[in-house]
């Protein structure tokens, strides 16, 4: 077994595998840096829009208002096209006919999202079709998610129960450890 590993390592060294592995690692690190840089600059350009559940929300496209496509990106999924407009009047072609119930286009290619739900949260982009240029994204988020998901009485009860459980576990551990040290002292006295 050792001879085979030795021969393989020697062959790998002569074939230049070590340099190849080193280059692959450097390339992965370089690609990671590019990805992180792009993510940072994308996050920096986002416009945050606070909404309430059930509201209708209108998003404006900062690009020219003719021949626009609207996209939504929900993490970790890639962007998904919602619709495409051909002029500024509000006519649209939907990527899926069911999206027509949720989204519509107003004048100047503004996107109307009807009855906001948790499923609508994400980053919205408009894209100028003729000259591929994305707008900076608009991130939709619910303004009081914590209050709507976790009412204060439930949070308070959970905190109190967690503290009670922690104190109970500490008391139990102290009793177990205290019992062992007492047993050790008694066994030491018996040996002498």
PDB file of N, CA and C in Angstrom, residues 5-55:
ATOM      1  N   UNK A   5       1.203   4.380  -2.936  1.00  0.00           N
ATOM      2  CA  UNK A   5       1.013   5.798  -2.626  1.00  0.00           C
ATOM      3  C   UNK A   5       2.264   6.571  -2.981  1.00  0.00           C
ATOM      4  N   UNK A   6       3.442   6.006  -2.665  1.00  0.00           N
ATOM      5  CA  UNK A   6       4.703   6.670  -2.957  1.00  0.00           C
ATOM      6  C   UNK A   6       4.879   6.853  -4.457  1.00  0.00           C
ATOM      7  N   UNK A   7       4.587   5.818  -5.241  1.00  0.00           N
ATOM      8  CA  UNK A   7       4.723   5.894  -6.693  1.00  0.00           C
ATOM      9  C   UNK A   7       3.741   6.919  -7.257  1.00  0.00           C
ATOM     10  N   UNK A   8       2.479   6.908  -6.744  1.00  0.00           N
ATOM     11  CA  UNK A   8       1.473   7.866  -7.227  1.00  0.00           C
ATOM     12  C   UNK A   8       1.892   9.293  -6.908  1.00  0.00           C
ATOM     13  N   UNK A   9       2.401   9.520  -5.708  1.00  0.00           N
ATOM     14  CA  UNK A   9       2.823  10.869  -5.331  1.00  0.00           C
ATOM     15  C   UNK A   9       3.991  11.315  -6.195  1.00  0.00           C
ATOM     16  N   UNK A  10       4.922  10.403  -6.461  1.00  0.00           N
ATOM     17  CA  UNK A  10       6.074  10.750  -7.275  1.00  0.00           C
ATOM     18  C   UNK A  10       5.617  11.091  -8.694  1.00  0.00           C
ATOM     19  N   UNK A  11       4.682  10.303  -9.239  1.00  0.00           N
ATOM     20  CA  UNK A  11       4.179  10.560 -10.581  1.00  0.00           C
ATOM     21  C   UNK A  11       3.427  11.890 -10.620  1.00  0.00           C
ATOM     22  N   UNK A  12       2.654  12.148  -9.574  1.00  0.00           N
ATOM     23  CA  UNK A  12       1.885  13.390  -9.498  1.00  0.00           C
ATOM     24  C   UNK A  12       2.826  14.587  -9.474  1.00  0.00           C
ATOM     25  N   UNK A  13       3.926  14.471  -8.742  1.00  0.00           N
ATOM     26  CA  UNK A  13       4.889  15.569  -8.678  1.00  0.00           C
ATOM     27  C   UNK A  13       5.546  15.797 -10.034  1.00  0.00           C
ATOM     28  N   UNK A  14       5.861  14.702 -10.732  1.00  0.00           N
ATOM     29  CA  UNK A  14       6.516  14.861 -12.025  1.00  0.00           C
ATOM     30  C   UNK A  14       5.529  15.330 -13.087  1.00  0.00           C
ATOM     31  N   UNK A  15       4.250  15.001 -12.948  1.00  0.00           N
ATOM     32  CA  UNK A  15       3.252  15.417 -13.938  1.00  0.00           C
ATOM     33  C   UNK A  15       2.785  16.858 -13.735  1.00  0.00           C
ATOM     34  N   UNK A  16       3.169  17.468 -12.648  1.00  0.00           N
ATOM     35  CA  UNK A  16       2.756  18.850 -12.404  1.00  0.00           C
ATOM     36  C   UNK A  16       1.390  18.969 -11.764  1.00  0.00           C
ATOM     37  N   UNK A  17       0.900  17.897 -11.128  1.00  0.00           N
ATOM     38  CA  UNK A  17      -0.423  17.931 -10.495  1.00  0.00           C
ATOM     39  C   UNK A  17      -0.482  18.941  -9.358  1.00  0.00           C
ATOM     40  N   UNK A  18       0.612  19.091  -8.631  1.00  0.00           N
ATOM     41  CA  UNK A  18       0.628  20.019  -7.498  1.00  0.00           C
ATOM     42  C   UNK A  18       0.403  21.444  -7.994  1.00  0.00           C
ATOM     43  N   UNK A  19       1.094  21.822  -9.087  1.00  0.00           N
ATOM     44  CA  UNK A  19       0.897  23.165  -9.623  1.00  0.00           C
ATOM     45  C   UNK A  19      -0.537  23.341 -10.095  1.00  0.00           C
ATOM     46  N   UNK A  20      -1.103  22.281 -10.704  1.00  0.00           N
ATOM     47  CA  UNK A  20      -2.472  22.339 -11.194  1.00  0.00           C
ATOM     48  C   UNK A  20      -3.452  22.518 -10.032  1.00  0.00           C
ATOM     49  N   UNK A  21      -3.245  21.775  -8.946  1.00  0.00           N
ATOM     50  CA  UNK A  21      -4.105  21.917  -7.770  1.00  0.00           C
ATOM     51  C   UNK A  21      -4.005  23.323  -7.200  1.00  0.00           C
ATOM     52  N   UNK A  22      -2.796  23.859  -7.159  1.00  0.00           N
ATOM     53  CA  UNK A  22      -2.582  25.206  -6.635  1.00  0.00           C
ATOM     54  C   UNK A  22      -3.304  26.237  -7.507  1.00  0.00           C
ATOM     55  N   UNK A  23      -3.221  26.085  -8.834  1.00  0.00           N
ATOM     56  CA  UNK A  23      -3.907  27.013  -9.735  1.00  0.00           C
ATOM     57  C   UNK A  23      -5.418  26.911  -9.577  1.00  0.00           C
ATOM     58  N   UNK A  24      -5.938  25.682  -9.421  1.00  0.00           N
ATOM     59  CA  UNK A  24      -7.377  25.511  -9.233  1.00  0.00           C
ATOM     60  C   UNK A  24      -7.846  26.206  -7.963  1.00  0.00           C
ATOM     61  N   UNK A  25      -7.081  26.089  -6.877  1.00  0.00           N
ATOM     62  CA  UNK A  25      -7.446  26.750  -5.625  1.00  0.00           C
ATOM     63  C   UNK A  25      -7.416  28.265  -5.785  1.00  0.00           C
ATOM     64  N   UNK A  26      -6.373  28.774  -6.455  1.00  0.00           N
ATOM     65  CA  UNK A  26      -6.291  30.221  -6.688  1.00  0.00           C
ATOM     66  C   UNK A  26      -7.460  30.710  -7.536  1.00  0.00           C
ATOM     67  N   UNK A  27      -7.850  29.933  -8.546  1.00  0.00           N
ATOM     68  CA  UNK A  27      -8.975  30.312  -9.398  1.00  0.00           C
ATOM     69  C   UNK A  27     -10.268  30.333  -8.590  1.00  0.00           C
ATOM     70  N   UNK A  28     -10.460  29.352  -7.717  1.00  0.00           N
ATOM     71  CA  UNK A  28     -11.662  29.318  -6.876  1.00  0.00           C
ATOM     72  C   UNK A  28     -11.708  30.527  -5.944  1.00  0.00           C
ATOM     73  N   UNK A  29     -10.575  30.871  -5.377  1.00  0.00           N
ATOM     74  CA  UNK A  29     -10.520  32.034  -4.480  1.00  0.00           C
ATOM     75  C   UNK A  29     -10.806  33.310  -5.272  1.00  0.00           C
ATOM     76  N   UNK A  30     -10.241  33.425  -6.473  1.00  0.00           N
ATOM     77  CA  UNK A  30     -10.476  34.589  -7.318  1.00  0.00           C
ATOM     78  C   UNK A  30     -11.956  34.710  -7.678  1.00  0.00           C
ATOM     79  N   UNK A  31     -12.579  33.596  -8.069  1.00  0.00           N
ATOM     80  CA  UNK A  31     -14.001  33.614  -8.409  1.00  0.00           C
ATOM     81  C   UNK A  31     -14.857  33.964  -7.197  1.00  0.00           C
ATOM     82  N   UNK A  32     -14.472  33.487  -6.024  1.00  0.00           N
ATOM     83  CA  UNK A  32     -15.191  33.827  -4.799  1.00  0.00           C
ATOM     84  C   UNK A  32     -15.107  35.325  -4.531  1.00  0.00           C
ATOM     85  N   UNK A  33     -13.933  35.911  -4.729  1.00  0.00           N
ATOM     86  CA  UNK A  33     -13.774  37.359  -4.540  1.00  0.00           C
ATOM     87  C   UNK A  33     -14.654  38.142  -5.505  1.00  0.00           C
ATOM     88  N   UNK A  34     -14.699  37.713  -6.755  1.00  0.00           N
ATOM     89  CA  UNK A  34     -15.550  38.395  -7.738  1.00  0.00           C
ATOM     90  C   UNK A  34     -17.013  38.289  -7.326  1.00  0.00           C
ATOM     91  N   UNK A  35     -17.434  37.095  -6.914  1.00  0.00           N
ATOM     92  CA  UNK A  35     -18.823  36.890  -6.495  1.00  0.00           C
ATOM     93  C   UNK A  35     -19.173  37.776  -5.302  1.00  0.00           C
ATOM     94  N   UNK A  36     -18.298  37.825  -4.308  1.00  0.00           N
ATOM     95  CA  UNK A  36     -18.548  38.657  -3.128  1.00  0.00           C
ATOM     96  C   UNK A  36     -18.575  40.135  -3.492  1.00  0.00           C
ATOM     97  N   UNK A  37     -17.688  40.554  -4.390  1.00  0.00           N
ATOM     98  CA  UNK A  37     -17.675  41.956  -4.823  1.00  0.00           C
ATOM     99  C   UNK A  37     -18.980  42.313  -5.527  1.00  0.00           C
ATOM    100  N   UNK A  38     -19.448  41.435  -6.417  1.00  0.00           N
ATOM    101  CA  UNK A  38     -20.702  41.690  -7.127  1.00  0.00           C
ATOM    102  C   UNK A  38     -21.871  41.720  -6.150  1.00  0.00           C
ATOM    103  N   UNK A  39     -21.886  40.796  -5.194  1.00  0.00           N
ATOM    104  CA  UNK A  39     -22.967  40.749  -4.210  1.00  0.00           C
ATOM    105  C   UNK A  39     -22.990  42.023  -3.379  1.00  0.00           C
ATOM    106  N   UNK A  40     -21.823  42.494  -2.967  1.00  0.00           N
ATOM    107  CA  UNK A  40     -21.722  43.706  -2.161  1.00  0.00           C
ATOM    108  C   UNK A  40     -22.268  44.904  -2.926  1.00  0.00           C
ATOM    109  N   UNK A  41     -21.850  45.053  -4.191  1.00  0.00           N
ATOM    110  CA  UNK A  41     -22.297  46.207  -4.966  1.00  0.00           C
ATOM    111  C   UNK A  41     -23.772  46.118  -5.324  1.00  0.00           C
ATOM    112  N   UNK A  42     -24.283  44.910  -5.514  1.00  0.00           N
ATOM    113  CA  UNK A  42     -25.709  44.752  -5.776  1.00  0.00           C
ATOM    114  C   UNK A  42     -26.509  45.120  -4.540  1.00  0.00           C
ATOM    115  N   UNK A  43     -26.095  44.642  -3.381  1.00  0.00           N
ATOM    116  CA  UNK A  43     -26.807  44.944  -2.142  1.00  0.00           C
ATOM    117  C   UNK A  43     -26.739  46.424  -1.822  1.00  0.00           C
ATOM    118  N   UNK A  44     -25.636  47.056  -2.192  1.00  0.00           N
ATOM    119  CA  UNK A  44     -25.454  48.479  -1.924  1.00  0.00           C
ATOM    120  C   UNK A  44     -26.413  49.320  -2.761  1.00  0.00           C
ATOM    121  N   UNK A  45     -26.796  48.851  -3.939  1.00  0.00           N
ATOM    122  CA  UNK A  45     -27.629  49.616  -4.860  1.00  0.00           C
ATOM    123  C   UNK A  45     -29.120  49.395  -4.649  1.00  0.00           C
ATOM    124  N   UNK A  46     -29.516  48.522  -3.774  1.00  0.00           N
ATOM    125  CA  UNK A  46     -30.929  48.225  -3.584  1.00  0.00           C
ATOM    126  C   UNK A  46     -31.657  49.388  -2.929  1.00  0.00           C
ATOM    127  N   UNK A  47     -32.890  49.592  -3.364  1.00  0.00           N
ATOM    128  CA  UNK A  47     -33.792  50.530  -2.713  1.00  0.00           C
ATOM    129  C   UNK A  47     -34.733  49.698  -1.853  1.00  0.00           C
ATOM    130  N   UNK A  48     -34.822  50.002  -0.579  1.00  0.00           N
ATOM    131  CA  UNK A  48     -35.711  49.263   0.318  1.00  0.00           C
ATOM    132  C   UNK A  48     -37.088  49.899   0.312  1.00  0.00           C
ATOM    133  N   UNK A  49     -38.119  49.066   0.233  1.00  0.00           N
ATOM    134  CA  UNK A  49     -39.496  49.561   0.251  1.00  0.00           C
ATOM    135  C   UNK A  49     -40.272  48.779   1.296  1.00  0.00           C
ATOM    136  N   UNK A  50     -40.704  49.492   2.320  1.00  0.00           N
ATOM    137  CA  UNK A  50     -41.468  48.896   3.405  1.00  0.00           C
ATOM    138  C   UNK A  50     -42.944  48.852   3.016  1.00  0.00           C
ATOM    139  N   UNK A  51     -43.562  47.691   3.195  1.00  0.00           N
ATOM    140  CA  UNK A  51     -44.975  47.522   2.853  1.00  0.00           C
ATOM    141  C   UNK A  51     -45.685  46.817   3.999  1.00  0.00           C
ATOM    142  N   UNK A  52     -46.993  46.820   3.958  1.00  0.00           N
ATOM    143  CA  UNK A  52     -47.798  46.084   4.936  1.00  0.00           C
ATOM    144  C   UNK A  52     -48.539  44.976   4.196  1.00  0.00           C
ATOM    145  N   UNK A  53     -48.764  43.875   4.872  1.00  0.00           N
ATOM    146  CA  UNK A  53     -49.491  42.764   4.262  1.00  0.00           C
ATOM    147  C   UNK A  53     -50.868  43.233   3.812  1.00  0.00           C
ATOM    148  N   UNK A  54     -51.264  42.804   2.615  1.00  0.00           N
ATOM    149  CA  UNK A  54     -52.574  43.159   2.085  1.00  0.00           C
ATOM    150  C   UNK A  54     -52.595  44.436   1.272  1.00  0.00           C
ATOM    151  N   UNK A  55     -51.534  45.231   1.326  1.00  0.00           N
ATOM    152  CA  UNK A  55     -51.480  46.487   0.564  1.00  0.00           C
ATOM    153  C   UNK A  55     -51.280  46.220  -0.922  1.00  0.00           C
TER     154      UNK A  55
END
